XYZ file of N, CA and C in Angstrom:
717
model
N 0.886 -1.169 0.052
C -0.142 0.090 0.144
C 0.863 1.309 0.087
N 0.374 2.206 -0.229
C 1.036 3.711 -0.533
C 0.448 4.712 0.302
N 1.140 5.189 1.267
C 0.609 6.309 2.217
C 0.550 7.471 1.344
N -0.683 8.263 1.322
C -0.812 9.406 0.516
C -0.063 10.694 0.991
N 0.311 11.203 -0.313
C 1.430 12.418 0.063
C 0.518 13.499 1.021
N -0.806 13.586 0.728
C -1.583 14.490 1.580
C -2.910 14.239 1.552
N -3.716 14.523 2.563
C -4.839 13.899 2.506
C -6.014 14.958 3.783
N -7.035 14.615 3.816
C -7.689 15.225 4.962
C -8.218 14.187 6.200
N -7.990 14.697 7.261
C -8.017 13.959 8.519
C -9.122 14.440 9.299
N -10.005 13.251 9.851
C -10.948 13.621 11.022
C -10.761 12.468 11.956
N -10.437 12.993 13.189
C -10.284 12.198 14.409
C -11.544 11.707 15.239
N -11.654 10.582 15.645
C -12.828 10.032 16.381
C -12.241 9.435 17.628
N -13.108 9.237 18.698
C -12.487 8.724 20.066
C -11.918 7.435 19.927
N -11.034 7.114 20.835
C -10.374 5.788 20.734
C -11.369 4.610 20.970
N -12.416 4.849 21.855
C -13.226 3.712 22.220
C -12.423 2.618 23.003
N -13.307 1.593 23.111
C -12.911 0.322 23.603
C -12.425 -0.539 22.662
N -11.125 -0.897 22.160
C -10.765 -1.501 21.064
C -9.815 -2.804 21.848
N -10.161 -3.903 21.494
C -9.229 -5.065 22.274
C -7.951 -5.180 21.416
N -7.134 -5.855 21.828
C -5.961 -6.143 21.404
C -5.942 -6.888 19.890
N -6.893 -7.605 19.652
C -7.285 -8.220 18.496
C -7.237 -7.415 17.275
N -7.820 -6.139 17.646
C -8.005 -5.213 16.625
C -6.797 -4.861 15.827
N -5.670 -4.883 16.416
C -4.251 -4.407 15.808
C -3.352 -5.721 16.129
N -3.589 -6.850 16.664
C -2.619 -7.776 16.757
C -1.981 -8.298 15.459
N -3.002 -8.440 14.494
C -2.430 -8.936 13.143
C -1.260 -8.134 12.602
N -1.434 -6.613 12.528
C -0.393 -5.564 11.973
C 0.835 -5.765 12.886
N 0.726 -5.756 14.297
C 1.808 -5.633 15.073
C 2.713 -6.945 14.834
N 2.151 -8.007 14.959
C 2.834 -9.432 14.817
C 3.485 -9.528 13.369
N 2.893 -8.988 12.411
C 3.375 -9.024 11.186
C 4.674 -8.103 11.228
N 4.523 -6.990 11.737
C 5.499 -5.895 11.774
C 6.729 -6.315 12.430
N 6.746 -6.811 13.553
C 8.065 -7.290 14.228
C 7.743 -8.132 15.406
N 8.781 -8.550 16.200
C 8.700 -9.464 17.284
C 7.831 -8.841 18.349
N 6.608 -9.541 18.658
C 5.656 -8.831 19.580
C 6.440 -8.733 21.251
N 7.481 -9.502 21.303
C 8.144 -9.254 22.479
C 8.916 -7.760 22.573
N 9.231 -7.134 21.459
C 9.899 -5.811 21.490
C 8.818 -4.809 21.819
N 7.582 -4.862 21.839
C 6.405 -4.004 22.105
C 6.428 -3.558 23.735
N 6.169 -2.348 23.795
C 6.079 -1.846 25.423
C 4.851 -2.779 25.872
N 4.921 -3.094 27.124
C 3.877 -3.894 27.853
C 2.645 -3.010 27.970
N 2.863 -2.028 28.041
C 1.485 -0.874 28.221
C 0.970 -0.355 26.834
N 1.273 -1.082 25.974
C 0.637 -0.594 24.622
C -0.715 -0.532 24.620
N -1.472 0.827 24.262
C -2.575 0.907 24.271
C -3.143 1.690 23.194
N -4.389 1.945 23.003
C -5.091 2.571 21.836
C -5.252 4.013 22.278
N -4.762 5.047 21.591
C -4.772 6.412 22.062
C -5.910 7.259 21.196
N -6.034 6.734 20.023
C -6.902 7.423 19.233
C -7.123 6.872 17.504
N -8.249 7.034 17.171
C -8.441 6.516 15.721
C -8.700 7.726 15.054
N -8.323 7.657 13.679
C -8.713 8.724 12.696
C -9.037 8.360 11.340
N -9.550 8.897 10.359
C -9.760 8.570 8.973
C -9.100 9.448 8.262
N -8.442 9.010 7.230
C -7.569 10.021 6.324
C -8.395 9.755 4.926
N -8.684 10.978 4.400
C -9.419 11.054 3.019
C -8.183 11.273 1.888
N -8.060 9.937 0.953
C -7.059 10.008 -0.261
C -7.314 11.095 -1.222
N -6.048 11.582 -1.872
C -6.464 12.714 -2.836
C -7.397 11.854 -3.968
N -7.122 10.623 -4.257
C -7.876 9.905 -5.254
C -9.296 9.699 -4.987
N -9.620 9.921 -3.693
C -10.805 9.368 -3.366
C -10.656 8.173 -2.292
N -11.881 7.976 -1.542
C -11.964 6.822 -0.575
C -11.113 6.955 0.832
N -11.721 6.469 1.571
C -11.222 6.638 3.234
C -10.343 5.519 3.519
N -9.513 5.659 4.328
C -8.781 4.642 5.159
C -8.886 5.135 6.536
N -9.007 4.027 7.327
C -9.040 4.135 8.781
C -7.750 3.727 9.745
N -7.268 4.470 10.676
C -6.159 4.085 11.246
C -6.395 4.139 12.828
N -5.781 3.109 13.401
C -5.548 3.154 14.846
C -4.102 3.489 15.676
N -4.029 4.598 16.340
C -2.745 5.065 16.877
C -2.655 4.481 18.254
N -1.386 3.827 18.507
C -1.050 3.020 19.647
C 0.350 3.525 20.357
N 0.046 3.412 21.589
C 1.316 4.205 22.256
C 1.844 3.341 23.437
N 3.059 3.235 23.784
C 3.358 2.624 25.082
C 4.890 3.117 25.346
N 5.254 2.863 26.519
C 6.544 3.276 26.928
C 7.171 1.850 27.540
N 8.426 1.811 27.022
C 9.349 0.387 27.522
C 9.777 0.796 28.774
N 9.617 -0.236 29.890
C 10.049 0.212 31.349
C 11.627 0.158 31.454
N 12.287 -0.689 30.528
C 13.781 -0.832 30.627
C 14.499 0.432 29.881
N 14.026 0.638 28.775
C 14.630 1.658 27.759
C 14.149 2.919 28.295
N 12.957 3.084 28.730
C 12.250 4.420 28.797
C 11.672 5.113 27.755
N 11.893 4.470 26.435
C 11.485 5.021 25.259
C 10.057 4.945 25.070
N 9.507 5.864 24.346
C 7.981 5.940 24.159
C 7.934 5.502 22.761
N 7.182 4.569 22.333
C 6.813 4.175 20.991
C 5.278 4.307 20.483
N 5.158 5.017 19.415
C 3.793 5.224 18.831
C 3.592 4.460 17.389
N 2.683 3.759 17.241
C 2.370 3.075 16.027
C 1.184 3.441 15.416
N 1.158 3.659 13.970
C -0.167 3.861 13.233
C -0.384 2.667 12.567
N -1.632 2.243 12.794
C -1.869 0.927 12.067
C -3.052 1.188 11.018
N -2.973 0.799 9.838
C -3.994 0.939 9.114
C -4.784 -0.167 9.084
N -6.216 0.037 9.448
C -7.251 -1.064 9.811
C -7.546 -1.960 8.844
N -7.889 -1.404 7.499
C -8.397 -2.292 6.343
C -7.300 -3.382 5.874
N -5.917 -2.747 5.841
C -4.953 -3.794 5.231
C -4.032 -4.394 6.732
N -4.376 -3.975 7.791
C -3.535 -4.523 8.883
C -2.081 -4.289 8.726
N -1.859 -3.152 8.517
C -0.347 -2.711 8.318
C -0.039 -1.537 9.250
N 1.340 -1.693 9.664
C 1.868 -0.632 10.431
C 2.557 0.600 9.271
N 1.954 1.720 9.286
C 2.557 2.648 8.203
C 3.418 3.738 8.998
N 3.330 3.863 10.228
C 4.281 4.925 10.793
C 4.465 4.346 12.160
N 5.850 4.706 12.585
C 6.206 4.424 13.961
C 7.174 5.706 14.413
N 6.903 6.135 15.655
C 7.743 7.374 16.236
C 8.150 6.829 17.393
N 9.394 7.343 17.653
C 10.151 6.887 18.908
C 10.579 8.189 19.691
N 10.299 8.488 20.908
C 10.703 9.451 21.709
C 11.242 9.058 22.971
N 12.279 9.754 23.261
C 13.230 9.394 24.449
C 12.738 9.567 25.619
N 13.339 9.331 26.745
C 12.796 9.592 28.159
C 12.367 11.141 28.583
N 13.116 12.118 27.888
C 12.419 13.572 27.885
C 11.500 13.966 27.072
N 11.130 13.185 26.178
C 9.866 13.453 25.279
C 10.184 14.141 24.015
N 11.450 13.827 23.372
C 12.179 14.420 22.331
C 12.054 13.426 21.440
N 11.790 13.732 20.086
C 11.609 12.714 18.967
C 12.948 12.208 18.809
N 13.362 10.844 18.827
C 14.484 10.239 18.470
C 14.379 9.623 17.087
N 13.351 9.247 16.649
C 12.995 8.653 15.178
C 11.705 8.747 14.667
N 11.586 8.908 13.441
C 10.279 8.847 12.806
C 10.388 7.818 11.641
N 9.811 6.739 11.486
C 9.951 5.738 10.587
C 8.544 5.667 9.931
N 8.589 6.080 8.189
C 7.351 6.105 7.566
C 7.379 5.147 6.684
N 6.433 4.102 6.170
C 6.801 3.105 5.408
C 5.621 3.310 4.251
N 6.302 3.827 3.278
C 5.425 4.388 2.214
C 4.837 3.154 1.293
N 5.513 1.910 1.209
C 5.518 1.023 0.531
C 5.705 -0.463 1.188
N 4.909 -1.517 1.414
C 5.072 -2.695 2.069
C 4.607 -3.829 0.981
N 5.600 -4.650 0.943
C 5.345 -5.964 0.038
C 5.199 -7.020 1.260
N 4.330 -7.980 0.880
C 3.844 -9.083 1.991
C 4.134 -10.227 1.258
N 4.565 -11.251 2.020
C 4.529 -12.737 1.754
C 5.825 -12.728 0.227
N 6.703 -12.011 0.426
C 7.770 -11.982 -0.622
C 8.558 -13.052 -0.337
N 9.042 -13.947 -1.428
C 9.896 -14.913 -1.388
C 11.159 -14.443 -1.995
N 12.270 -14.585 -1.389
C 13.586 -14.066 -1.671
C 14.544 -15.306 -2.067
N 15.193 -15.381 -3.228
C 15.962 -16.478 -3.647
C 17.258 -16.543 -2.711
N 17.762 -17.454 -2.361
C 19.023 -17.656 -1.535
C 20.155 -16.680 -2.139
N 20.040 -16.791 -3.662
C 21.256 -15.929 -4.472
C 21.190 -14.252 -4.036
N 20.122 -14.162 -3.358
C 20.099 -12.432 -2.906
C 20.971 -12.301 -1.833
N 21.247 -13.302 -1.039
C 22.222 -12.913 0.026
C 23.717 -13.608 -0.301
N 23.989 -13.821 -1.449
C 25.291 -14.297 -1.814
C 26.243 -13.217 -1.824
N 27.591 -13.341 -1.333
C 28.474 -12.267 -1.000
C 29.456 -12.452 -2.302
N 29.650 -11.250 -3.112
C 30.761 -11.602 -4.208
C 31.593 -10.438 -3.687
N 32.814 -10.715 -3.292
C 33.828 -9.624 -2.880
C 34.216 -8.869 -4.110
N 34.316 -7.507 -4.085
C 34.995 -6.519 -5.306
C 36.192 -7.031 -5.786
N 36.272 -6.828 -7.029
C 37.500 -7.136 -7.713
C 38.673 -6.639 -7.265
N 39.705 -7.359 -7.112
C 40.885 -6.790 -6.848
C 41.156 -6.874 -5.244
N 40.102 -7.278 -4.469
C 40.241 -7.382 -3.012
C 41.000 -8.791 -2.641
N 41.607 -8.474 -1.671
C 42.371 -9.743 -0.785
C 41.682 -10.187 0.399
N 41.487 -11.644 0.418
C 40.533 -12.068 1.803
C 41.711 -12.144 2.882
N 41.508 -11.653 3.996
C 42.376 -11.575 5.286
C 41.660 -12.504 6.356
N 42.425 -12.846 7.247
C 41.849 -13.626 8.396
C 41.023 -12.610 9.160
N 40.126 -13.112 9.961
C 39.337 -12.114 10.956
C 40.156 -11.789 12.048
N 39.968 -10.785 12.647
C 40.861 -10.063 13.838
C 40.417 -10.524 14.949
N 38.798 -11.075 15.130
C 38.148 -11.419 16.221
C 38.471 -12.856 16.774
N 38.773 -13.572 15.729
C 38.806 -14.977 16.042
C 37.516 -15.615 16.129
N 36.506 -15.251 15.214
C 35.035 -15.617 15.376
C 35.009 -16.451 14.191
N 34.101 -17.559 14.175
C 33.781 -18.268 13.001
C 33.150 -17.507 11.926
N 33.461 -18.113 10.410
C 32.842 -17.305 9.335
C 31.151 -17.245 9.514
N 30.881 -15.941 9.172
C 29.378 -15.753 8.924
C 28.887 -16.535 7.733
N 27.677 -16.962 7.934
C 27.122 -17.662 7.001
C 25.480 -17.429 6.942
N 24.839 -17.355 5.920
C 23.231 -17.073 5.697
C 22.631 -18.446 5.983
N 21.603 -18.618 6.404
C 20.481 -19.522 6.749
C 20.143 -19.514 8.362
N 19.635 -20.744 8.565
C 19.009 -20.848 10.155
C 19.988 -20.994 10.960
N 21.002 -21.650 11.005
C 21.903 -22.002 11.824
C 22.774 -20.561 12.340
N 22.744 -20.550 13.455
C 23.569 -19.503 14.192
C 24.917 -19.519 14.022
N 25.612 -18.534 13.258
C 27.064 -18.811 13.157
C 27.878 -18.580 14.254
N 27.578 -18.279 15.491
C 28.659 -18.163 16.516
C 28.320 -19.073 17.520
N 29.344 -19.614 18.182
C 29.236 -20.743 19.232
C 28.290 -20.203 20.466
N 27.711 -21.170 21.098
C 26.841 -20.856 22.339
C 27.497 -20.221 23.418
N 28.835 -20.790 23.746
C 29.841 -20.215 24.480
C 30.792 -19.044 24.059
N 30.804 -17.908 24.375
C 31.411 -16.884 23.755
C 33.004 -17.321 23.820
N 33.613 -16.666 22.803
C 35.032 -16.808 22.671
C 35.975 -15.885 23.483
N 36.771 -16.390 24.378
C 37.649 -15.260 25.177
C 38.541 -14.611 24.282
N 38.686 -13.355 23.967
C 39.212 -12.375 23.201
C 40.202 -11.585 24.123
N 41.403 -11.399 23.931
C 42.308 -10.566 24.672
C 42.247 -9.143 24.099
N 41.905 -8.121 24.567
C 41.842 -6.764 24.017
C 43.270 -6.328 23.955
N 43.361 -5.385 23.095
C 44.563 -4.637 22.972
C 44.663 -3.679 24.300
N 45.992 -3.207 24.626
C 46.113 -2.522 25.754
C 46.206 -1.016 25.460
N 45.736 -0.121 26.241
C 45.932 1.197 25.813
C 45.671 2.105 27.057
N 46.028 3.278 27.191
C 46.088 3.994 28.544
C 45.705 5.280 28.106
N 44.573 5.804 28.911
C 43.848 6.949 28.627
C 43.509 7.823 30.098
N 43.389 8.965 29.932
C 43.074 9.485 31.367
C 41.615 9.519 31.500
N 41.021 9.571 32.527
C 39.518 9.580 32.808
C 39.200 10.977 33.052
N 37.730 11.124 33.280
C 37.310 12.509 33.349
C 38.023 13.541 34.408
N 38.544 12.771 35.410
C 39.371 13.567 36.445
C 40.883 13.678 36.226
N 41.347 13.453 35.116
C 42.662 13.350 34.737
C 43.636 12.254 35.209
N 43.032 11.373 35.887
C 43.934 10.202 36.322
C 43.918 8.971 35.078
N 45.251 8.701 34.948
C 45.571 7.676 33.865
C 45.142 6.413 34.171
N 44.613 5.827 33.195
C 43.912 4.359 33.414
C 44.421 3.588 32.300
N 45.147 2.498 32.632
C 45.870 1.392 31.732
C 44.786 0.275 31.831
N 44.351 -0.133 30.671
C 43.296 -0.902 30.414
C 43.944 -2.383 31.124
N 45.186 -2.677 30.662
C 45.705 -4.053 30.853
C 45.886 -4.280 32.314
N 46.027 -3.242 33.314
C 46.029 -3.336 34.796
C 44.634 -3.547 35.155
N 43.656 -3.544 34.520
C 42.222 -3.728 35.136
C 42.298 -5.163 35.975
N 41.756 -5.146 37.369
C 41.827 -6.354 37.995
C 40.886 -7.334 37.721
N 39.573 -7.138 37.145
C 38.690 -8.055 37.097
C 37.958 -7.821 35.532
N 36.841 -8.443 35.402
C 36.078 -8.216 34.125
C 35.812 -6.793 33.931
N 35.779 -6.354 32.655
C 35.751 -4.869 32.343
C 34.685 -4.812 31.334
N 33.479 -3.958 31.566
C 32.731 -3.801 30.658
C 33.026 -2.357 29.980
N 33.319 -2.305 28.657
C 33.537 -0.980 28.118
C 32.475 -0.353 27.186
N 32.221 0.875 27.586
C 30.689 1.100 26.787
C 31.248 2.674 26.207
N 30.843 2.722 25.038
C 31.175 3.997 24.220
C 29.842 4.783 24.129
N 29.951 5.927 24.679
C 28.736 6.981 24.754
C 29.047 8.480 24.554
N 28.080 9.153 24.092
C 28.462 10.846 23.983
C 27.335 11.434 24.776
N 27.573 12.609 25.283
C 26.461 13.324 25.945
C 25.227 13.670 24.943
N 25.400 13.738 23.753
C 24.296 13.946 22.896
C 23.433 12.888 22.563
N 23.725 11.631 22.950
C 23.098 10.501 22.566
C 21.630 10.519 23.632
N 20.389 10.489 23.078
C 19.273 10.363 23.907
C 19.301 9.342 24.951
N 19.895 8.307 24.583
C 19.848 7.227 25.423
C 21.015 7.206 26.442
N 21.984 8.302 26.449
C 23.267 7.870 27.088
C 22.793 7.826 28.800
N 21.986 8.678 29.128
C 21.631 8.518 30.677
C 21.097 7.170 31.243
N 20.132 6.847 30.404
C 19.494 5.477 30.775
C 20.514 4.376 30.516
N 21.412 4.577 29.350
C 22.698 3.457 29.398
C 23.497 3.332 30.436
N 23.907 4.511 30.896
C 24.910 4.725 32.219
C 24.259 4.209 33.468
N 23.078 4.760 33.632
C 22.319 4.316 34.805
C 22.219 2.749 35.025
N 21.803 2.154 33.797
C 21.641 0.598 33.774
C 22.995 -0.155 34.034
N 24.141 0.287 33.505
C 25.405 -0.111 33.675
C 26.019 0.202 35.033
N 25.916 1.277 35.704
C 26.077 1.292 37.000
C 25.532 0.375 38.121
N 24.304 0.107 37.638
C 23.423 -0.801 38.621
C 24.126 -2.310 38.412
N 24.332 -2.341 36.983
C 24.963 -3.739 36.775
C 26.262 -3.885 37.325
N 27.054 -2.862 37.578
C 28.394 -2.894 37.960
C 28.264 -3.032 39.658
N 27.116 -2.221 40.180
C 27.087 -2.580 41.641
C 26.506 -4.071 42.071
N 25.574 -4.362 41.275
C 25.274 -5.832 41.494
C 26.404 -6.955 41.386
N 27.388 -6.502 40.872
C 28.484 -7.598 40.564
C 29.912 -6.977 41.099
N 29.847 -6.369 42.053
C 30.805 -5.738 42.739
C 31.839 -6.612 43.217
N 31.098 -7.798 44.120
C 31.890 -8.887 44.484
C 32.542 -9.871 43.681
N 32.058 -9.525 42.297
C 33.080 -10.293 41.382
C 34.088 -9.510 40.586
N 34.232 -8.117 41.133
C 35.072 -7.563 40.442
C 34.919 -6.735 39.260
N 33.554 -6.881 38.792
C 33.262 -6.027 37.591
C 33.405 -4.634 37.459
N 34.144 -4.140 36.647
C 34.181 -2.612 36.324
C 33.695 -2.123 35.013
N 32.831 -1.042 35.209
C 32.324 -0.416 33.926
C 33.260 0.757 33.677
N 33.744 0.781 32.155
C 34.448 1.958 32.094
C 33.829 2.616 30.731
N 33.457 3.876 30.666
C 33.047 4.504 29.643
C 34.202 5.131 28.717
N 33.772 5.359 27.594
C 34.676 5.734 26.566
C 34.055 6.848 25.521
N 34.837 8.080 25.595
C 34.168 9.208 24.580
C 35.354 10.032 24.248
N 35.016 10.812 23.187
C 36.027 11.680 22.578
C 35.615 13.291 22.871
N 34.893 13.340 23.915
C 34.391 14.836 24.373
C 35.353 15.216 25.403
N 35.288 16.629 25.490
C 36.207 17.436 26.144
C 35.760 16.731 27.833
N 36.922 16.630 28.772
C 36.605 16.305 30.167
C 35.714 17.011 30.904
N 35.675 18.560 30.681
C 34.630 19.371 31.307
C 33.325 19.069 30.945
N 33.069 18.644 29.596
C 31.848 18.592 29.268
C 31.304 17.170 29.844
N 32.290 16.119 29.673
C 31.828 15.040 30.405
C 31.567 14.984 32.019
N 32.405 15.726 32.675
C 32.192 15.878 34.204
C 30.873 16.655 34.596
N 30.588 17.493 33.767
C 29.142 18.299 34.045
C 27.901 17.513 33.620
N 28.334 16.808 32.469
C 26.977 15.760 32.220
C 26.715 14.580 33.173
N 27.912 14.170 33.771
C 27.820 13.192 34.752
C 27.262 13.608 36.020
N 27.609 14.975 36.228
C 27.038 15.629 37.713
C 25.819 15.973 37.439
N 25.446 16.460 36.434
C 23.899 16.921 36.147
C 23.135 16.066 36.471
N 23.261 14.781 35.984
C 22.669 13.345 35.871
C 22.704 12.562 36.997
N 23.634 12.808 38.061
C 23.723 12.100 39.131
C 24.379 10.759 38.904
N 25.346 10.722 37.998
C 25.993 9.424 37.398
C 27.571 9.573 38.004
N 28.107 8.350 38.370
C 29.424 8.341 38.761
C 30.295 7.403 38.176
N 29.928 7.239 36.753
C 30.666 6.419 35.796
C 31.952 6.952 35.536
N 32.955 6.006 35.669
C 34.229 6.337 35.239
C 34.428 6.320 33.770
N 34.796 7.445 32.888
C 34.680 7.689 31.513
C 36.124 7.925 31.125
N 36.677 7.302 30.149
C 37.862 7.360 29.535
C 37.999 8.453 28.372
N 38.829 9.570 28.407
C 38.714 10.599 27.602
C 39.871 10.386 26.469
N 39.249 10.320 25.211
C 40.101 10.164 23.881
C 39.786 11.263 22.823
N 40.230 12.527 23.007
C 39.662 13.369 22.028
C 40.565 13.325 20.632
N 41.681 12.666 20.830
C 42.487 12.400 19.684
C 42.334 11.179 18.965
N 41.295 10.432 19.411
C 41.089 9.153 18.866
C 42.197 8.198 18.546
N 42.901 8.108 19.737
C 44.201 7.319 19.918
C 44.188 5.806 19.718
N 42.775 5.487 20.223
C 42.453 3.986 20.374
C 41.265 3.829 19.249
N 41.785 2.823 18.599
C 40.903 2.626 17.329
C 40.471 1.051 17.500
């Protein structure tokens, strides 16, 4: 189906619609487990297409308890299709708008569509992470037990100017890359700080990494009540 370039809209009350009214569309759109648990109907509206004829839509909204992101879906009732999705961060700012202008259902793709042909003149090299070769198909390409990989050593200052040598870490380290302008940075760091606290007896340490100035990082952490130790690399010396 095609979303009209313009149209005339009229809104009607949401009423009492059960989940069955939009189950088909959402289950076709993505994994049901990814939807907010409190997903509910907030309104319905009718769009009059330029070529004539009305289409009816249900608008659903929910907030994920873990991510804090609010998701809104527009479901086209006649065709059971999700035509629009909007994602807002914890502060209510729009993080993404996804508009689906055309959807093809029950499409069968030939295996050849996923065949990889290396560019002419390239040379095959061994993978640097020691992981098995990726492949298409139903079999998951990676082992059930993660492969232990020794990371490269590096030394960087944290936000307070103290030097941190990665190799000298005494226990397991979670290295997280973030920036102050990322909408989910606060939620990400809050979750990792709780993770670190819950595994403190095991010696788990969370280290942040950013290329922003230390004064910017310190103010961001202070303002949001965070204590994360973050490594500062404005020159991108660690690749």
